[in-house]
Short mmCIF file of C-alpha atoms in Angstrom, two decimals:
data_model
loop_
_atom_site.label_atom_id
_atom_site.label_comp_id
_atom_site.label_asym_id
_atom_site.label_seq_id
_atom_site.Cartn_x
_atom_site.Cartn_y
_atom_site.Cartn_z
CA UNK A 248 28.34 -4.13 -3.35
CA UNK A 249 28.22 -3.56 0.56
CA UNK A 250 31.63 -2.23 0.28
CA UNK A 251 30.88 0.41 -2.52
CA UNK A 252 28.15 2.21 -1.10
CA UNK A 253 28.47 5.16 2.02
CA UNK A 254 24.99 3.92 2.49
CA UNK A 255 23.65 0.19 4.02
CA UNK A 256 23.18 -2.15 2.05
CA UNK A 257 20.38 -4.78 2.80
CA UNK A 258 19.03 -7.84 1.34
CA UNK A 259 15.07 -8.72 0.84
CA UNK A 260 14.34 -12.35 0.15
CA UNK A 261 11.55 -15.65 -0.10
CA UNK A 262 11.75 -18.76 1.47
CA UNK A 263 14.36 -20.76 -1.14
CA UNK A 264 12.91 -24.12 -2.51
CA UNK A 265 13.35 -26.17 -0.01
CA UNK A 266 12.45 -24.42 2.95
CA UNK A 267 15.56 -25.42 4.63
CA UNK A 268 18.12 -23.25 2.82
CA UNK A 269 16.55 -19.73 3.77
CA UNK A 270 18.75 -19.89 6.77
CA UNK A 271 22.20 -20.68 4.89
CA UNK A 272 21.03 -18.61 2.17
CA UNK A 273 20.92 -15.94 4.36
CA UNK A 274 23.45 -16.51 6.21
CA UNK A 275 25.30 -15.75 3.06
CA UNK A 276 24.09 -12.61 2.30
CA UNK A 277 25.26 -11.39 5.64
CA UNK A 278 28.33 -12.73 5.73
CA UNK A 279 28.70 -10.57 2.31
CA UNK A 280 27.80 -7.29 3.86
CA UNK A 281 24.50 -6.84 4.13
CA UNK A 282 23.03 -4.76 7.11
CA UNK A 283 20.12 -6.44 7.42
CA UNK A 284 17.56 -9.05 5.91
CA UNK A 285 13.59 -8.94 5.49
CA UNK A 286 12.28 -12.14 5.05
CA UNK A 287 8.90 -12.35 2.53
CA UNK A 288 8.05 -16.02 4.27
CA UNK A 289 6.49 -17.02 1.20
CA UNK A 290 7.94 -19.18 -1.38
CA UNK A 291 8.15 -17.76 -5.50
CA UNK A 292 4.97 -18.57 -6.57
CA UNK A 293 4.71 -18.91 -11.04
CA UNK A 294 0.44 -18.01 -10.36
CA UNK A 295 0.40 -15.76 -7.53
CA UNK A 296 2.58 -13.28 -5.88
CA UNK A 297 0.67 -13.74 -2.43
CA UNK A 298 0.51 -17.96 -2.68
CA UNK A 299 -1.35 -18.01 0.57
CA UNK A 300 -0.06 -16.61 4.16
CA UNK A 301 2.93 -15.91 4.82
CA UNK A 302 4.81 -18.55 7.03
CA UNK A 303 6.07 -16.39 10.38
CA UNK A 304 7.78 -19.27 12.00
CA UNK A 305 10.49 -19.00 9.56
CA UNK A 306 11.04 -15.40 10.13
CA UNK A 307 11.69 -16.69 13.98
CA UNK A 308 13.83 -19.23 12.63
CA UNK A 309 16.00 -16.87 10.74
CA UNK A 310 16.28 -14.41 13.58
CA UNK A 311 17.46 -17.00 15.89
CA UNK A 312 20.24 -17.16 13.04
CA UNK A 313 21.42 -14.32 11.96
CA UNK A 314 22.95 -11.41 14.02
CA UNK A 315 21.97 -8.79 11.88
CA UNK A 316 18.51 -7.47 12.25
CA UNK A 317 15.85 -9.16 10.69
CA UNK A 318 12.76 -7.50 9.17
CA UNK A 319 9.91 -9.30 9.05
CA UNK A 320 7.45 -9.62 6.09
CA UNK A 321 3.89 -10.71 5.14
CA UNK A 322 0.41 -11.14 6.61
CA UNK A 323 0.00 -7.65 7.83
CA UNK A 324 -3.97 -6.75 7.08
CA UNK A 325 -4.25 -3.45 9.57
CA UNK A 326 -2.46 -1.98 12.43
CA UNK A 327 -3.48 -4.74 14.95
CA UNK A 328 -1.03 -7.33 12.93
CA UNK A 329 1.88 -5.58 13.17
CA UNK A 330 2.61 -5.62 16.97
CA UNK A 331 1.37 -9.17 16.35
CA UNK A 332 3.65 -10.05 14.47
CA UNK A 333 6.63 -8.52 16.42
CA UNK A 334 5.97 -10.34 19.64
CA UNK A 335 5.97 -13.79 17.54
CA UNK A 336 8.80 -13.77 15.69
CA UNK A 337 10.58 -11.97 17.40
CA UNK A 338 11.89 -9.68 14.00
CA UNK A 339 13.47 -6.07 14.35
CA UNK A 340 11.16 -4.73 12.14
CA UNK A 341 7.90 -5.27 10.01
CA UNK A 342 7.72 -4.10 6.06
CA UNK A 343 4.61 -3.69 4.64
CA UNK A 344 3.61 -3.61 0.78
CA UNK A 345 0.33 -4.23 -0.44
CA UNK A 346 -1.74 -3.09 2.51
CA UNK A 347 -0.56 0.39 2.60
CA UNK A 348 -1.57 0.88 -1.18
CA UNK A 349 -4.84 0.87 0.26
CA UNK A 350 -4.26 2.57 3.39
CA UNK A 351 -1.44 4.72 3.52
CA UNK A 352 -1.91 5.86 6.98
CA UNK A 353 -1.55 2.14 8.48
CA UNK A 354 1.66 2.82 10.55
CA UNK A 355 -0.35 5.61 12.40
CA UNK A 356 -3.14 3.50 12.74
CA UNK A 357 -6.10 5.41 11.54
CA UNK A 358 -8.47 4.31 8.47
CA UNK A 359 -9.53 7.39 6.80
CA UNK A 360 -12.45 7.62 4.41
CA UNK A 361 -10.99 6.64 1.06
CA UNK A 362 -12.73 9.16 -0.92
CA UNK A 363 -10.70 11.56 1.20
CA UNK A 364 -7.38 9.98 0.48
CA UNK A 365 -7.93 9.45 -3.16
CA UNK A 366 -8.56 13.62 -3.31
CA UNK A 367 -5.68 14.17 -1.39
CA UNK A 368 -3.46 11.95 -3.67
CA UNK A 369 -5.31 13.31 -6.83
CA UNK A 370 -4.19 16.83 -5.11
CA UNK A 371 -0.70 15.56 -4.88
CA UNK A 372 -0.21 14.41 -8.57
CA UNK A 373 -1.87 17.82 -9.62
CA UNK A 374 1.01 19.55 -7.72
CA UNK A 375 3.74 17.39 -8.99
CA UNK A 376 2.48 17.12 -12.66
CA UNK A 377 4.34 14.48 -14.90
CA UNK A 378 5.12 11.89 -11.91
CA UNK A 379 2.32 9.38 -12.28
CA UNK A 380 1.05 8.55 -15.48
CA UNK A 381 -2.82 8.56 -15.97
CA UNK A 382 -2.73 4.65 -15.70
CA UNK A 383 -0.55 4.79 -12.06
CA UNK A 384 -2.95 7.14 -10.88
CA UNK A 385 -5.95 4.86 -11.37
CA UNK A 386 -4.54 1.77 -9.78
CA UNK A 387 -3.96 4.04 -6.75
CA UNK A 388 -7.29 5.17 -7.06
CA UNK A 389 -8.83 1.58 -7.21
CA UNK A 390 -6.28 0.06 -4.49
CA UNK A 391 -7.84 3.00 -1.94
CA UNK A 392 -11.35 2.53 -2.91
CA UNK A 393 -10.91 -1.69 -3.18
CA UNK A 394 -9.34 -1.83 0.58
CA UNK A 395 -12.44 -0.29 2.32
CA UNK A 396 -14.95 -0.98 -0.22
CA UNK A 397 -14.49 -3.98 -2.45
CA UNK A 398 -17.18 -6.11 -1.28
CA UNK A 399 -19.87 -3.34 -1.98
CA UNK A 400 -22.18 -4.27 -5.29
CA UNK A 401 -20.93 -1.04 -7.01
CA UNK A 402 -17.30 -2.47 -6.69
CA UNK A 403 -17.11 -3.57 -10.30
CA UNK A 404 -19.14 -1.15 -11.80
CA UNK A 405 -16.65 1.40 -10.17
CA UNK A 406 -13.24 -0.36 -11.77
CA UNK A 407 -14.96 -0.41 -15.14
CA UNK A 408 -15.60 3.37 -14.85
CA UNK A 409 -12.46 3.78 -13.54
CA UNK A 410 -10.56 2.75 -16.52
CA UNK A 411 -12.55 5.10 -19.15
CA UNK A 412 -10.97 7.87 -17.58
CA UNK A 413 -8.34 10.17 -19.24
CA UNK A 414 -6.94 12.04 -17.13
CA UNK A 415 -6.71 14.12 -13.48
CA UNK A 416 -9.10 16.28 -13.93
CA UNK A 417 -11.95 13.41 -14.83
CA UNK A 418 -11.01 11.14 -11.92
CA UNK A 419 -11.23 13.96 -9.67
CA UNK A 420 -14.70 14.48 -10.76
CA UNK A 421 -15.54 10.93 -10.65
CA UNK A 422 -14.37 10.14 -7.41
CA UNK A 423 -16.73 13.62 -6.16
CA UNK A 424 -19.45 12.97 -7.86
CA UNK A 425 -20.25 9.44 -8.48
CA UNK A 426 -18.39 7.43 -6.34
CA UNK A 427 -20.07 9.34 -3.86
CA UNK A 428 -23.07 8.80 -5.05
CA UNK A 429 -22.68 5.55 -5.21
CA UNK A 430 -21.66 5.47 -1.60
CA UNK A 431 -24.97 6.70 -0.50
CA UNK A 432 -23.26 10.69 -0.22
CA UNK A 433 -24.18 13.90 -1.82
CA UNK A 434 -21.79 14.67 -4.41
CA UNK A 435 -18.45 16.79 -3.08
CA UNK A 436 -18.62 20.40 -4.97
CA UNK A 437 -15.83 22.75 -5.31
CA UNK A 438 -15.98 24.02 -2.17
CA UNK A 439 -15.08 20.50 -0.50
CA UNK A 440 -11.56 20.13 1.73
CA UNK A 441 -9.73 17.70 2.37
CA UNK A 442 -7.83 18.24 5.61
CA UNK A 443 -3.97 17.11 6.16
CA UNK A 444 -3.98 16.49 10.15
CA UNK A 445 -0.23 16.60 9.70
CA UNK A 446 0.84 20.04 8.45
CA UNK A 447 -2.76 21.98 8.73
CA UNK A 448 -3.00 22.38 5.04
CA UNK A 449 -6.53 22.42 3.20
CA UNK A 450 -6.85 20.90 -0.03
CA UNK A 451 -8.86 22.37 -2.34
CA UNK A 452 -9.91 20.83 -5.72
CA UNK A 453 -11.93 23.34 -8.22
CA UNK A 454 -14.40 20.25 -9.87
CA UNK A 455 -17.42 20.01 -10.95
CA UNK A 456 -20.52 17.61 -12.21
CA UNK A 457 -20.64 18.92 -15.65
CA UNK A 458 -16.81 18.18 -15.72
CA UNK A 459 -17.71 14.11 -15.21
CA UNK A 460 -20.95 14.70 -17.36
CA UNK A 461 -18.48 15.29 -20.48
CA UNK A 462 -15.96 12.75 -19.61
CA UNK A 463 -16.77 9.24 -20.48
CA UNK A 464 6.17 -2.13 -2.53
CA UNK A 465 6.52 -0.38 0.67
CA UNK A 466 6.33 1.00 4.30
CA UNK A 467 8.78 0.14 7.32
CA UNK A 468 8.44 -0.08 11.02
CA UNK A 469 11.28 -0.71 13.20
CA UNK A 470 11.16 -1.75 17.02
#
């Protein structure tokens, strides 16, 4: 395959069952082309994708190995982690999944309010209509609200809620209205912005309350 593409091809794996063979299994891959490796140091696991944390003295192991780069994988919570985890291992890079689902702005390590970017996605999918279903949208919606907010007493109330909406237009108006609420905040009208520090634009969402009233994996840092 490495010798089809224009393009690098690279290799993400687990730890193999036993431990022992990540090394020669990866050792393998690069002797068959790949450009580099990212090591998830977790093993398969048949009840949980995350089976605990992730095991960072392999990834040091296999770097020692290999002489392609090596990317490492796992246990990265905020931005804090991720020269952490660099300096120990030892890795070329750091990949992160699940974290930036609820904080997409991780890698320029700022944690803005989550209200703000679930509008600002919300805005996104109304401008690019068709490429999230209604279903995708909400798990975005929940993974922003969960990573800042999960442990308040509304949490569950809000995921229930969540899921009886049917479309854009009524999760826009939930998030303004009662999520806010819920958060202690006056309800967002239609002349709330969200700001996009990066390009200067203002996001503007045309919502209202009688709208809700009739309603019922990966980033990649390199060295």
């Amino acid at each position: 395959m490495s010798h089809s593409f224009i393009v690098p091809t690279s290799a993400k794996i687990r730890l193999a069952q036993p431990v022992e063979k990540t090394v020669d299994f990866a050792r393998r891959l690069e002797a068959c082309g790949a450009a580099w490796v990212t090591l998830h140091a977790r093993t398969v696991s048949a009840r949980r994708r995350r089976q605990g944390a992730a095991d960072l003295d392999q990834v040091k192991k296999l770097k020692k190995c290999l002489r392609v780069p090596v990317i490492s994988n796992g246990n990265v919570r905020e931005w804090s982690n991720i020269p952490e985890n660099l300096d120990y291992t030892g890795a070329d890079g750091v990949m992160v999944g699940e974290t930036l689902l609820g904080n997409p702005c991780l890698f320029v390590n700022e944690l803005p309010d989550p209200v703000d970017i679930a509008l600002e996605y919300l805005y996104l999918c109304r401008q690019f209509p068709g490429t999230a279903s209604v279903a995708t949208m909400q798990t975005h919606i929940r993974h922003f609200l969960e990573y800042q907010c999960g442990r308040c007493p509304w949490f569950q109330k809000f995921r229930t809620a969540l899921g009886t909406t049917k479309s854009l237009e009524e999760m826009d108006a939930f998030v303004r209205v009662k999520v806010e609420r819920w958060r202690g905040k006056p309800p967002r009208g239609q002349d709330d912005v969200v700001h996009d520090d990066d390009n200067g634009t203002d996001f503007l969402t045309v919502t209202s309350e009688t709208d809700l009233d009739e309603s019922n994996d990966l980033g990649l840092i390199l060295r």
